[in-house]
Backbone as a ProteinNet text record, in pm:
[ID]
protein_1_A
[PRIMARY]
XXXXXXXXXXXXXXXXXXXXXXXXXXXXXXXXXXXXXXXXXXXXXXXXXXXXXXXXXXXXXXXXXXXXXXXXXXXXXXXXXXXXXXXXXXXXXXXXXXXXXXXXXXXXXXXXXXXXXXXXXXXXXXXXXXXXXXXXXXXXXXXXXXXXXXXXXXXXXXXXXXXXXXXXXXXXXXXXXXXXXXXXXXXXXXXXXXXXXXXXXXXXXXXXXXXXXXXXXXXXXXXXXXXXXX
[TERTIARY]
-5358.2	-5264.5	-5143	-5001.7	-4891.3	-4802.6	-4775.1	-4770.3	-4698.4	-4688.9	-4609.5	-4675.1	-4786.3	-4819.8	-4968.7	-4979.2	-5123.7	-5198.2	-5319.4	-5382.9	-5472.6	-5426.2	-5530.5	-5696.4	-5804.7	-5936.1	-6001.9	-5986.2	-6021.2	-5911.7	-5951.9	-5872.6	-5838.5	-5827.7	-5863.7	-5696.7	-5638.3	-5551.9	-5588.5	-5580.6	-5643.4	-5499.1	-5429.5	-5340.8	-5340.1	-5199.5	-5215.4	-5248.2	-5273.8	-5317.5	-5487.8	-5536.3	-5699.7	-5722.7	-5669	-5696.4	-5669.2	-5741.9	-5737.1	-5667.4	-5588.9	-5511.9	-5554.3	-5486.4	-5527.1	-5408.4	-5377	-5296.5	-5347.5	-5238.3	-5237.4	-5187.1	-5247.4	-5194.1	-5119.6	-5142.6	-5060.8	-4869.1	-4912.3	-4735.1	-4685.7	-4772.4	-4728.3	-4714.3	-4758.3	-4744.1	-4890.9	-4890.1	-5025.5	-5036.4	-5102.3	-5146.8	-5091.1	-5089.9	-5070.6	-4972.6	-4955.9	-4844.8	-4934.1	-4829.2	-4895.9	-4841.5	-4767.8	-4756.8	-4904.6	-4943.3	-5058	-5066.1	-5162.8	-5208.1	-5238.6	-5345	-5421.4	-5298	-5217	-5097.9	-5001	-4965.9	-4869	-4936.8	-5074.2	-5144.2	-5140.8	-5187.9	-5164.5	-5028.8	-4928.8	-4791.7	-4682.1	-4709.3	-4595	-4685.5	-4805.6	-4906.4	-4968.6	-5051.3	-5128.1	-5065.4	-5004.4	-4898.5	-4738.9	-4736.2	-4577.9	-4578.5	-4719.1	-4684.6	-4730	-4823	-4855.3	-5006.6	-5109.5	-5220.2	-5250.5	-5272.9	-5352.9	-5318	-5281.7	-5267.2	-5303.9	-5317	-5366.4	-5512.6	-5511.5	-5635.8	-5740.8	-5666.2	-5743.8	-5669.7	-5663.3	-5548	-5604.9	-5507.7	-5513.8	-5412.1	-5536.8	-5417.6	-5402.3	-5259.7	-5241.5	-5225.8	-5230.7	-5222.9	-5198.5	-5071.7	-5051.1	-5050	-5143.5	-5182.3	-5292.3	-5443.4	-5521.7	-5561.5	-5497.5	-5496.8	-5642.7	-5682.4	-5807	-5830.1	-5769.4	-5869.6	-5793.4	-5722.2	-5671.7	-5588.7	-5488.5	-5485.4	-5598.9	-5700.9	-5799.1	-5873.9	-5915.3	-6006.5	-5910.3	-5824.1	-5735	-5729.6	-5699.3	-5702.5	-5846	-5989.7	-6124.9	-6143.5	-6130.3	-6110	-6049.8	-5877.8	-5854.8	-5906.2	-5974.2	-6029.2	-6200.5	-6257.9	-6391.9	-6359.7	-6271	-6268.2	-6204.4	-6149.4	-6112.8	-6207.8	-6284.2	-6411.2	-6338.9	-6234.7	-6219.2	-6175.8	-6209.5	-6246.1	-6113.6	-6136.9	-6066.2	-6075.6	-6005.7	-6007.8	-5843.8	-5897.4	-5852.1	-5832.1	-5729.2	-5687.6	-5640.7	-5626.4	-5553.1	-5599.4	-5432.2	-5464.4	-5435	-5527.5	-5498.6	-5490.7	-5407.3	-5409.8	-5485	-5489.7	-5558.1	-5649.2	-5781.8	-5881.5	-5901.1	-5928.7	-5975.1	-6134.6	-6142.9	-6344	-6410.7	-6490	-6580.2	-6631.2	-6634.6	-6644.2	-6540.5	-6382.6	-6294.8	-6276.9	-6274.1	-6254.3	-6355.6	-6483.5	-6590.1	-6558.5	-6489.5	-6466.6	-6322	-6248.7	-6116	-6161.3	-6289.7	-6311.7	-6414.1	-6492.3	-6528.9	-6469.2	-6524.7	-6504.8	-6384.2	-6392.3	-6194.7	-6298.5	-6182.9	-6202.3	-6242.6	-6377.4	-6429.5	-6528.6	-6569.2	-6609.9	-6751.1	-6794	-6986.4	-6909.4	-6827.7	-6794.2	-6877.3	-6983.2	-7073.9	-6995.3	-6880.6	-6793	-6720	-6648.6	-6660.3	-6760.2	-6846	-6989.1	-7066	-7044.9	-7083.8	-6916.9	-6832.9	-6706.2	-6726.9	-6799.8	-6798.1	-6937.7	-7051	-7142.7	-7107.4	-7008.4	-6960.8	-6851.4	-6802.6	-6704.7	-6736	-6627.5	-6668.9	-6673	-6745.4	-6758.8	-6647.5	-6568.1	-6473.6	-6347.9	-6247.9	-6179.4	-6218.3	-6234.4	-6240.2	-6216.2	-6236.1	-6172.4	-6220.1	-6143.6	-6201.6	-6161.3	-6296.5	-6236.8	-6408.1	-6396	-6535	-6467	-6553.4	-6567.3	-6663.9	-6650.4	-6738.5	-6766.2	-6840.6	-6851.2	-6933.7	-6926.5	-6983.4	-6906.5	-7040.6	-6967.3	-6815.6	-6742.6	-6710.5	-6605.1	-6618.3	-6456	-6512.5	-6433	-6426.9	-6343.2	-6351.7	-6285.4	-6280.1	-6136.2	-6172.5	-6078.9	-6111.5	-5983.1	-6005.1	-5903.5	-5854.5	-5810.1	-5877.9	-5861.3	-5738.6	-5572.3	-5511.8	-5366.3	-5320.4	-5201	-5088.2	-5053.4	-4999.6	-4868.5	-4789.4	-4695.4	-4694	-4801.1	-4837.8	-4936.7	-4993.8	-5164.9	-5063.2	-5163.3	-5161	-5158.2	-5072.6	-5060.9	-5102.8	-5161.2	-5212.3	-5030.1	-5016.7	-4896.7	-4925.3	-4848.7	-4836.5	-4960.5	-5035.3	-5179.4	-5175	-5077.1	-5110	-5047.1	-5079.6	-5052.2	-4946.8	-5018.8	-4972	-4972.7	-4891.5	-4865.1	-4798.5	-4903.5	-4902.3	-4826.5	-4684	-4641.2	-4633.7	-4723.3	-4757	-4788.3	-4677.5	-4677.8	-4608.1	-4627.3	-4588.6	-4432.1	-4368.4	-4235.1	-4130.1	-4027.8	-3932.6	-3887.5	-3893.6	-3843.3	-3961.1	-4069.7	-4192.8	-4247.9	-4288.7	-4310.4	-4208.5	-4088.4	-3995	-3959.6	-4092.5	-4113.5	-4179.7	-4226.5	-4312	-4228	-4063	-3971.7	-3802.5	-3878.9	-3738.7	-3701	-3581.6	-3541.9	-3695.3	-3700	-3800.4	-3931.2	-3984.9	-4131.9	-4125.6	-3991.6	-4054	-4016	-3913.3	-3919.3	-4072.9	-4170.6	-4252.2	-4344.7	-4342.2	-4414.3	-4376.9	-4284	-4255.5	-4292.7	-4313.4	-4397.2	-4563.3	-4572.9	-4760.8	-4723	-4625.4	-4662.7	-4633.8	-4731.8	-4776	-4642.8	-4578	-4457.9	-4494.8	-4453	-4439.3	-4506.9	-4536	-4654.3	-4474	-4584	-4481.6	-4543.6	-4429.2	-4387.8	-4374.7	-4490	-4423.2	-4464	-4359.3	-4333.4	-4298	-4376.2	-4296	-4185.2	-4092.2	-3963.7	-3877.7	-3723.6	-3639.7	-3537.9	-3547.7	-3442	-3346.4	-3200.5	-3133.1	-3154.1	-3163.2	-3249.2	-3336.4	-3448.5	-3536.1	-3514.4	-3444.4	-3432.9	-3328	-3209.3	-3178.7	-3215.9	-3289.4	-3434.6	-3554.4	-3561.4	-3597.2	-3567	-3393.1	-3329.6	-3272.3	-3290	-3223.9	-3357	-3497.6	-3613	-3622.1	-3555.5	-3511.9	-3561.1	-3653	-3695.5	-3565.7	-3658.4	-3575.8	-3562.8	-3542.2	-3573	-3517.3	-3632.3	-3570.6	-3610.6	-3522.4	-3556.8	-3608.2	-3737.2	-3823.8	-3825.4	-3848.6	-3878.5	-3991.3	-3998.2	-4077.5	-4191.7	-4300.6	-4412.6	-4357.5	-4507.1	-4401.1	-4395.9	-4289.6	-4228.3	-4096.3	-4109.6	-4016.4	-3926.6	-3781.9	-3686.3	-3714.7	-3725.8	-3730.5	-3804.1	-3895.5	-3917.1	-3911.8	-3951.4	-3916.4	-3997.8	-3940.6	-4036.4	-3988.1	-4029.7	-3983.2	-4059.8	-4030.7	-4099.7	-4046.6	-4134.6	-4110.3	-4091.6	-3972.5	-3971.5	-4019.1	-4080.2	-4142.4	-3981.1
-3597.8	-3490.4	-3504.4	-3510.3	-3529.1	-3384	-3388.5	-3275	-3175.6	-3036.7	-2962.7	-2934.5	-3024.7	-2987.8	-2964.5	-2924.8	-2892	-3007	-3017.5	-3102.2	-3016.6	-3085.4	-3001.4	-3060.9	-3000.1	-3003.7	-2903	-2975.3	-2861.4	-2737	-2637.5	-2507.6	-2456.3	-2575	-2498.7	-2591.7	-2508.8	-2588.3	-2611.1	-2728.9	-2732.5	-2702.4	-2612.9	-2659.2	-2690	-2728.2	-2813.6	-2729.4	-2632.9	-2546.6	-2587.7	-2652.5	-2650.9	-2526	-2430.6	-2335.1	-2304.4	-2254.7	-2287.3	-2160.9	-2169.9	-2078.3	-2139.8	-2055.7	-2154.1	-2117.6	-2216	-2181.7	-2088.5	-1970.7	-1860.9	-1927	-1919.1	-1991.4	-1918.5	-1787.7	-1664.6	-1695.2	-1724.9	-1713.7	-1820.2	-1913.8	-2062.3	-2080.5	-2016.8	-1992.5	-2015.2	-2055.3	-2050.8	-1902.1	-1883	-1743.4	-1696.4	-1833.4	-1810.1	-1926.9	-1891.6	-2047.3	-2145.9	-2288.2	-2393	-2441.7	-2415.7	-2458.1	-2432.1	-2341.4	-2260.2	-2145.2	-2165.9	-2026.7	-1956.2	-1949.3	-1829	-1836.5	-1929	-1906.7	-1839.3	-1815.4	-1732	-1553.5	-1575.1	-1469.6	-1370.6	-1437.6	-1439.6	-1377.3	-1458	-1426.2	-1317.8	-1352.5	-1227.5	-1122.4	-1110.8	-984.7	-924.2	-976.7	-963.3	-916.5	-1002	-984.7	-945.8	-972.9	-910.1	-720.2	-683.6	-554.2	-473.6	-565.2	-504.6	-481.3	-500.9	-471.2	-556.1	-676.9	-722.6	-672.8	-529.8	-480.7	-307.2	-252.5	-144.1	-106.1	43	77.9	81.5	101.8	153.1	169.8	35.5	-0.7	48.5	58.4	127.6	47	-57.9	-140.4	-93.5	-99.8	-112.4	-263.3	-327.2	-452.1	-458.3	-496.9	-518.5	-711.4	-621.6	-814.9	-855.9	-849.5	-892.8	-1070.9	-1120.8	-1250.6	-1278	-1365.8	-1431.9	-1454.8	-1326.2	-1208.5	-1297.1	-1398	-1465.5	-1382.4	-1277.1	-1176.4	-1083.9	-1032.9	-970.4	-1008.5	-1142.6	-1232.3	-1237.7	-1259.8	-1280.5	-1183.3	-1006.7	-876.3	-870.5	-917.5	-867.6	-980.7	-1032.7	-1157.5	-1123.3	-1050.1	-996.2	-911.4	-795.4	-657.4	-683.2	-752	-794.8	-844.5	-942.3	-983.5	-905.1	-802.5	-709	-619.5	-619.8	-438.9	-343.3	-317.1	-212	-181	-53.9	-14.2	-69.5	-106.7	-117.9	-72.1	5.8	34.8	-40.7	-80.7	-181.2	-185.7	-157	-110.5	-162.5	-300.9	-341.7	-322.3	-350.4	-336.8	-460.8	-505.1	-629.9	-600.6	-636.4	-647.6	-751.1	-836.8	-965.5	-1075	-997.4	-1023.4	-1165	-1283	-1387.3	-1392.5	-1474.5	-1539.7	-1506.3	-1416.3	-1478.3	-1573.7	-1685.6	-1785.7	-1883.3	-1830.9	-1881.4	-1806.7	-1695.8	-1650.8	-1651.2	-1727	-1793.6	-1929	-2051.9	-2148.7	-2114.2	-2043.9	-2034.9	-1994.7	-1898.5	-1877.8	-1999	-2037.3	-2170.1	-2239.6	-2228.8	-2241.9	-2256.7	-2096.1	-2028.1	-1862	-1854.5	-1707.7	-1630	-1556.8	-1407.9	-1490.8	-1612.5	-1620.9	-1557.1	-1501.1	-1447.7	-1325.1	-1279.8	-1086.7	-1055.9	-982.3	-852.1	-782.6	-741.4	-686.7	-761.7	-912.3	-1005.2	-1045.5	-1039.5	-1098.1	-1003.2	-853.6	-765.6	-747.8	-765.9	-751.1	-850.6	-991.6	-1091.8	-1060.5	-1004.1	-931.7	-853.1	-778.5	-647.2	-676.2	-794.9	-896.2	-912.6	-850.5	-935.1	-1062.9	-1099.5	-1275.9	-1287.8	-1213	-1219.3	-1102.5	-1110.4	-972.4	-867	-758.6	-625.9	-489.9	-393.8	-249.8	-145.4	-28.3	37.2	6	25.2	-57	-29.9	-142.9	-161.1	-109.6	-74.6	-66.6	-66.7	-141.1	-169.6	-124.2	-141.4	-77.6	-150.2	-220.1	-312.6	-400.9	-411.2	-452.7	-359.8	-269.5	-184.3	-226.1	-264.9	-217.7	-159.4	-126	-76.4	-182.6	-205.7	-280.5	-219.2	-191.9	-103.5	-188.3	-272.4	-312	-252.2	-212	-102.6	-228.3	-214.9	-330.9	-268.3	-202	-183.5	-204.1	-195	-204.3	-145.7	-186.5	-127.5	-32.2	-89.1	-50.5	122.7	126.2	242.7	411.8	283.4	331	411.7	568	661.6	581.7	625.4	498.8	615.7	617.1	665.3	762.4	845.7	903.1	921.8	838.5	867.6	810	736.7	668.8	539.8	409.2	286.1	317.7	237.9	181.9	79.5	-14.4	-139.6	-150.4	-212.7	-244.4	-396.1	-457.9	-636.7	-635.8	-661.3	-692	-833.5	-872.6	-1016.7	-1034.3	-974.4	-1004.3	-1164.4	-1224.1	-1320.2	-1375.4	-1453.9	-1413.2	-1364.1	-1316.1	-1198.1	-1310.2	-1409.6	-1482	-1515.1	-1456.6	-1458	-1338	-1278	-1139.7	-1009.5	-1002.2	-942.3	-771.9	-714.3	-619.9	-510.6	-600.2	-547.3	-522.8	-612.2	-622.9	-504.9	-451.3	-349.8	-243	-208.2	-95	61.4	57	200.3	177.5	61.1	25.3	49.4	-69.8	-18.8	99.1	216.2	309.6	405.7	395	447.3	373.9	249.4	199.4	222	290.1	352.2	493.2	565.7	654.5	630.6	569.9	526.6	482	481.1	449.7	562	589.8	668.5	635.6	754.3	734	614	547.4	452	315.3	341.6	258.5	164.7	-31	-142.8	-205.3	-231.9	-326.8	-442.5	-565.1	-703.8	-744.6	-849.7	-934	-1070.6	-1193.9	-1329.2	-1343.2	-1226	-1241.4	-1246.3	-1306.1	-1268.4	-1242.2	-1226.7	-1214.7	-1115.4	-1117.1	-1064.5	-897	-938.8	-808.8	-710.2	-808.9	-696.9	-639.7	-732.2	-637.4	-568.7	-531.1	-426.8	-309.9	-314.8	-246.4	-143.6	-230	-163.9	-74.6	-88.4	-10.6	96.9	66.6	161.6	252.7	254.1	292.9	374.4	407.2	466.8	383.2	294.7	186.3	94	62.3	6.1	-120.2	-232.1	-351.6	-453.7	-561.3	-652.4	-812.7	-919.4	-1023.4	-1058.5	-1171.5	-1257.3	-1375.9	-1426.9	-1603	-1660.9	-1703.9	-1738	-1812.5	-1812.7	-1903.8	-2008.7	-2124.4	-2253.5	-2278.3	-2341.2	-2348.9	-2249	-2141.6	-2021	-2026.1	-2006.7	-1997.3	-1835.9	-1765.7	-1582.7	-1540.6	-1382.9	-1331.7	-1200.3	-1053	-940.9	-866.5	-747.6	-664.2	-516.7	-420.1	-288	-158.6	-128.9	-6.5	151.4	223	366.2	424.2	471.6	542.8	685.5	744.7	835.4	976.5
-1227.2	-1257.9	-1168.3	-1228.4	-1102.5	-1100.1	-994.4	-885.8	-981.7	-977.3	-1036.3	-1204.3	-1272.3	-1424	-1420	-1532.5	-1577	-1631.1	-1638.1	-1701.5	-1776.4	-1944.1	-2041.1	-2025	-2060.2	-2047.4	-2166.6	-2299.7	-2398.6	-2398.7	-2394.4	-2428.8	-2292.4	-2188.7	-2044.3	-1999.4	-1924.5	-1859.4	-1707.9	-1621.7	-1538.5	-1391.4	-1332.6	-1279.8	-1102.8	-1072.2	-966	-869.4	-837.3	-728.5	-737.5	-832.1	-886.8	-951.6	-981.6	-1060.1	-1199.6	-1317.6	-1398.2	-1523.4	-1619.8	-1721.5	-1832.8	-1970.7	-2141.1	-2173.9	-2304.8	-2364.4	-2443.2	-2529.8	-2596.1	-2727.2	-2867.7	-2959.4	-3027.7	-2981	-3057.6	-3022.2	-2871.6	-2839.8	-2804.7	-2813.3	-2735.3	-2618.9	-2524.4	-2378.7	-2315.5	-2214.5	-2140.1	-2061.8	-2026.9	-1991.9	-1857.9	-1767	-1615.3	-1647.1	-1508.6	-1475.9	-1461	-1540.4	-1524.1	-1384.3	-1325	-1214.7	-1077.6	-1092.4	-1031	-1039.2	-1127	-1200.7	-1070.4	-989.9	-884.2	-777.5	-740.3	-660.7	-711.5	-836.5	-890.5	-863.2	-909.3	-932.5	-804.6	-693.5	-491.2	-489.5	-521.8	-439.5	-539.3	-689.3	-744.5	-765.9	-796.5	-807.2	-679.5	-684.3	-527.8	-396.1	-360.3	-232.9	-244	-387.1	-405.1	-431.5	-498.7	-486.5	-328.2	-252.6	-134.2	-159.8	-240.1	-269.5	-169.6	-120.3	-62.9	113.8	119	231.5	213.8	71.1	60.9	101.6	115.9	196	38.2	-20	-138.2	-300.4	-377.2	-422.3	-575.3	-643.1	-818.7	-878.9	-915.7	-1000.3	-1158	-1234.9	-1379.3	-1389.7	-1485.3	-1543.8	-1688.6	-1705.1	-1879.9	-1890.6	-1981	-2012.2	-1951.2	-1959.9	-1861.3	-1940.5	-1997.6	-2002.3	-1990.2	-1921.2	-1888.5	-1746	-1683.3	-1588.3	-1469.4	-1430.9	-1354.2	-1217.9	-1236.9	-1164.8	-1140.3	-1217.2	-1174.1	-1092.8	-1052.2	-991.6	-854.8	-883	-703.8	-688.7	-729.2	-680.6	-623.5	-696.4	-699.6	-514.1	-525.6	-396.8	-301.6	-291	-208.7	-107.1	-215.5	-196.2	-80.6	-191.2	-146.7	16.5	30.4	172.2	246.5	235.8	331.6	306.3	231.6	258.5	169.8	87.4	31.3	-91.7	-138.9	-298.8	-363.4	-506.4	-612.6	-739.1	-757	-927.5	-1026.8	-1138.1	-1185.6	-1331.9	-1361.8	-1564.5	-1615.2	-1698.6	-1747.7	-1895.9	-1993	-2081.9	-2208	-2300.6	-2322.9	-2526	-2592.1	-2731.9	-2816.3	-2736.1	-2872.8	-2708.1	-2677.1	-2606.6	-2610.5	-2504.3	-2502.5	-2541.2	-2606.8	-2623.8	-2497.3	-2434.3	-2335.5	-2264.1	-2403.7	-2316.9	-2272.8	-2299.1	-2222.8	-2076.5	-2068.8	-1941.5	-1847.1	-1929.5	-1813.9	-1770.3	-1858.9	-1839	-1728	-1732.7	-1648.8	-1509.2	-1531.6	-1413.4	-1325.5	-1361.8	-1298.8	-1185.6	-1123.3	-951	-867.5	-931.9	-868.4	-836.4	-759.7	-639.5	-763	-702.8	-741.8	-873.3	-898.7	-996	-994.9	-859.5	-867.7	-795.9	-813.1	-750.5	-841.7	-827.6	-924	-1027.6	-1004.6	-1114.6	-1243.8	-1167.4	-1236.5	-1367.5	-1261.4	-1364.6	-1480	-1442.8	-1477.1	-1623.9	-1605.7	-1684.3	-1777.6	-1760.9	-1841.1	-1937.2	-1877.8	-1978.6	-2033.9	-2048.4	-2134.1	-2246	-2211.3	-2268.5	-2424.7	-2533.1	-2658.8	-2672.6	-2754.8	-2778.9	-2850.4	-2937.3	-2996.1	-3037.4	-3026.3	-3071.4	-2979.6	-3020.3	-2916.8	-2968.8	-2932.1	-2993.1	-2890.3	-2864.3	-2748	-2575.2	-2517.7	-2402.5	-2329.7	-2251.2	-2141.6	-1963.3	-1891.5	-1788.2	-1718.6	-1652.6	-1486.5	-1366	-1289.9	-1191.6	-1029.1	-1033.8	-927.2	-806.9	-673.1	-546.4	-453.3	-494.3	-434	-575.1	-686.3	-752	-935.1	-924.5	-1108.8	-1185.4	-1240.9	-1399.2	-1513.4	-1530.6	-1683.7	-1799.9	-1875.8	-1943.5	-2098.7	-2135.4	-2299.1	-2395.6	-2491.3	-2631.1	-2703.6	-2663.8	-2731.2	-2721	-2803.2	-2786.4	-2712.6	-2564.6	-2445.8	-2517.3	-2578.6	-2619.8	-2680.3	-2764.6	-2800.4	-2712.2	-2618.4	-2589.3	-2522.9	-2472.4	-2333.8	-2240	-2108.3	-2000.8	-1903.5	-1771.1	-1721.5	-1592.1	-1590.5	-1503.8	-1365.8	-1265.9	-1141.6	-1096.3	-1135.9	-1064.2	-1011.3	-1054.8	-1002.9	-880.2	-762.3	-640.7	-635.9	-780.5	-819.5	-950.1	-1010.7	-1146.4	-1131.9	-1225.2	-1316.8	-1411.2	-1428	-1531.9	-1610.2	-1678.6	-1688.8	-1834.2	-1908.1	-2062.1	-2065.7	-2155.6	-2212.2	-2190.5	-2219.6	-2147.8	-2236.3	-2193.4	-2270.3	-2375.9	-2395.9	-2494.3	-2647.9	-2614.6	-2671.7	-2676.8	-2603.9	-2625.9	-2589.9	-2668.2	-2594.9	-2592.7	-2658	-2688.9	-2531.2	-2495.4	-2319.1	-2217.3	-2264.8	-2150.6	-2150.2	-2275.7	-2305.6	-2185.3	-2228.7	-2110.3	-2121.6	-2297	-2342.7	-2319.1	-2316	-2233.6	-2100.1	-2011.1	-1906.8	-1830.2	-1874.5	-1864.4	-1846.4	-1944	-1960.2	-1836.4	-1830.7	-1716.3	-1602	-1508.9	-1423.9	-1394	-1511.7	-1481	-1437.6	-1435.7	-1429	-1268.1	-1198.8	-1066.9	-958.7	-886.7	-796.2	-695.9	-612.3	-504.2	-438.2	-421.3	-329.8	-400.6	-539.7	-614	-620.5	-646.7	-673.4	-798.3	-857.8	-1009.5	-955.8	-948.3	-977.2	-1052.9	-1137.1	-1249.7	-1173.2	-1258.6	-1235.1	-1304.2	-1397.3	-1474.1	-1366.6	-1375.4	-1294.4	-1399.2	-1473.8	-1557.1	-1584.5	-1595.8	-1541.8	-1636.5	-1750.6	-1839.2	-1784.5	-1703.3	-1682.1	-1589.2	-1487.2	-1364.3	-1373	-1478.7	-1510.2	-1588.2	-1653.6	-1679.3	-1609.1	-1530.2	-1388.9	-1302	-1291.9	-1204.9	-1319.6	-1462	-1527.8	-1537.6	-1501.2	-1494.3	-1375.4	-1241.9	-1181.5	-1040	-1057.2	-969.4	-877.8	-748.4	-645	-633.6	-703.1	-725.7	-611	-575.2	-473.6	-529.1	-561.7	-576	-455.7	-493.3	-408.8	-455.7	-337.2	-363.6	-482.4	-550.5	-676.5	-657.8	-720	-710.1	-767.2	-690.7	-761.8	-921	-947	-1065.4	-1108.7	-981.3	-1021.3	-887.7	-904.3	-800.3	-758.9	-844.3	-794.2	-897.9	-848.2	-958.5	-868	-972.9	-890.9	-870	-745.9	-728.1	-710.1	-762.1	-804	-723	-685	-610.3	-626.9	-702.2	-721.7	-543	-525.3	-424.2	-408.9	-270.6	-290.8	-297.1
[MASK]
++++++++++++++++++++++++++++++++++++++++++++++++++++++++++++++++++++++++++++++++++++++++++++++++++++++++++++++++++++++++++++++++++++++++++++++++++++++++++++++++++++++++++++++++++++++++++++++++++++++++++++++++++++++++++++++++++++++

């Protein structure tokens, strides 16, 4: 594999961090970065909203993909000792047995909640929503369509914005979505996205949010980070 790409493996992309994403055939996009998937996941999610320093973090997640941010949040948490509750919401569910093959010997793949989320897992499609409850975190992910669904007001800590990209899914990235997704964050709660785009992060600030460009995971020069002020 040379430096910077993915190597396909079946429906599995394998990338250079050793961690693993799929392609999405719906949008033509792979799910995570092919640059490194669990390093993107670490530095614009994880550590860009501040979760991996919260006492007690409430994540939202649009888009739970094939759980790749969930697994670096569930990893974080576990090695520091403290609770997580965890919502994402996903429209068109991966196979089970892809988000067992992605997870394959990458962080959190035996977390109890993990494992317990992948038994509750449709084998196909989805409707409704499952939740979990194991090793100190909850997992709740909703089979619907974010755009429409009830979004929870004033509760995340943290919010995943990790739809597809605005050139493919450009419906997740409007000023009237993420308007509404700014309400779902608790004072002081943070918005990161791997977008940097000059759209969204006016979007953001037209959302009443405090936006600061950051240095990008690799493959990315910047992406952003938004913080509801209290």
């Amino acid at each position: 594999m040379s430096e910077g790409s993915a190597e396909a493996q079946g429906d599995v992309l394998v990338t250079p961090d050793g961690s693993r994403t799929a392609l999405n055939a719906r949008f033509g996009e792979a799910y995570g970065s092919r640059h490194g998937a669990a390093s993107q996941a670490r530095h614009v999610f994880v550590e860009g909203t501040g979760t991996h320093e919260h006492p007690a973090p409430r994540v939202l997640e649009v888009g739970f993909g094939v759980g790749v941010n969930a697994r670096a949040t569930l990893a974080r948490c576990a090695a520091r000792g403290v609770p997580l509750a965890y919502h994402a919401f996903e429209f068109d569910p991966a196979p089970r047995a892809l988000l067992r093959d992605v997870a394959r010997g990458g962080e959190a793949e035996d977390h109890p909640a993990w494992r317990a989320l992948l038994d509750a897992w449709p084998e196909s499609g989805g409707s409704g929503e499952i939740e979990v409850t194991a090793g100190g975190a909850t997992l709740r992910v909703t089979f619907a369509d974010v755009l429409t669904a009830d979004l929870p007001g004033g509760w995340a800590t943290a919010l995943y914005l990790d739809g597809f990209s605005p050139g493919r899914n450009p419906d997740v990235w409007t000023p009237a979505f993420t308007a509404r997704l700014a309400h779902t964050l608790a004072p002081g709660g943070v918005l990161g996205t791997y977008s940097a785009a000059g759209h969204v992060r006016r979007s953001l600030e037209a959302a009443g949010l405090r936006v600061d460009r950051r240095p990008g995971a690799p493959g990315k020069r910047e992406c952003l980070r938004a913080v509801r002020e209290s």
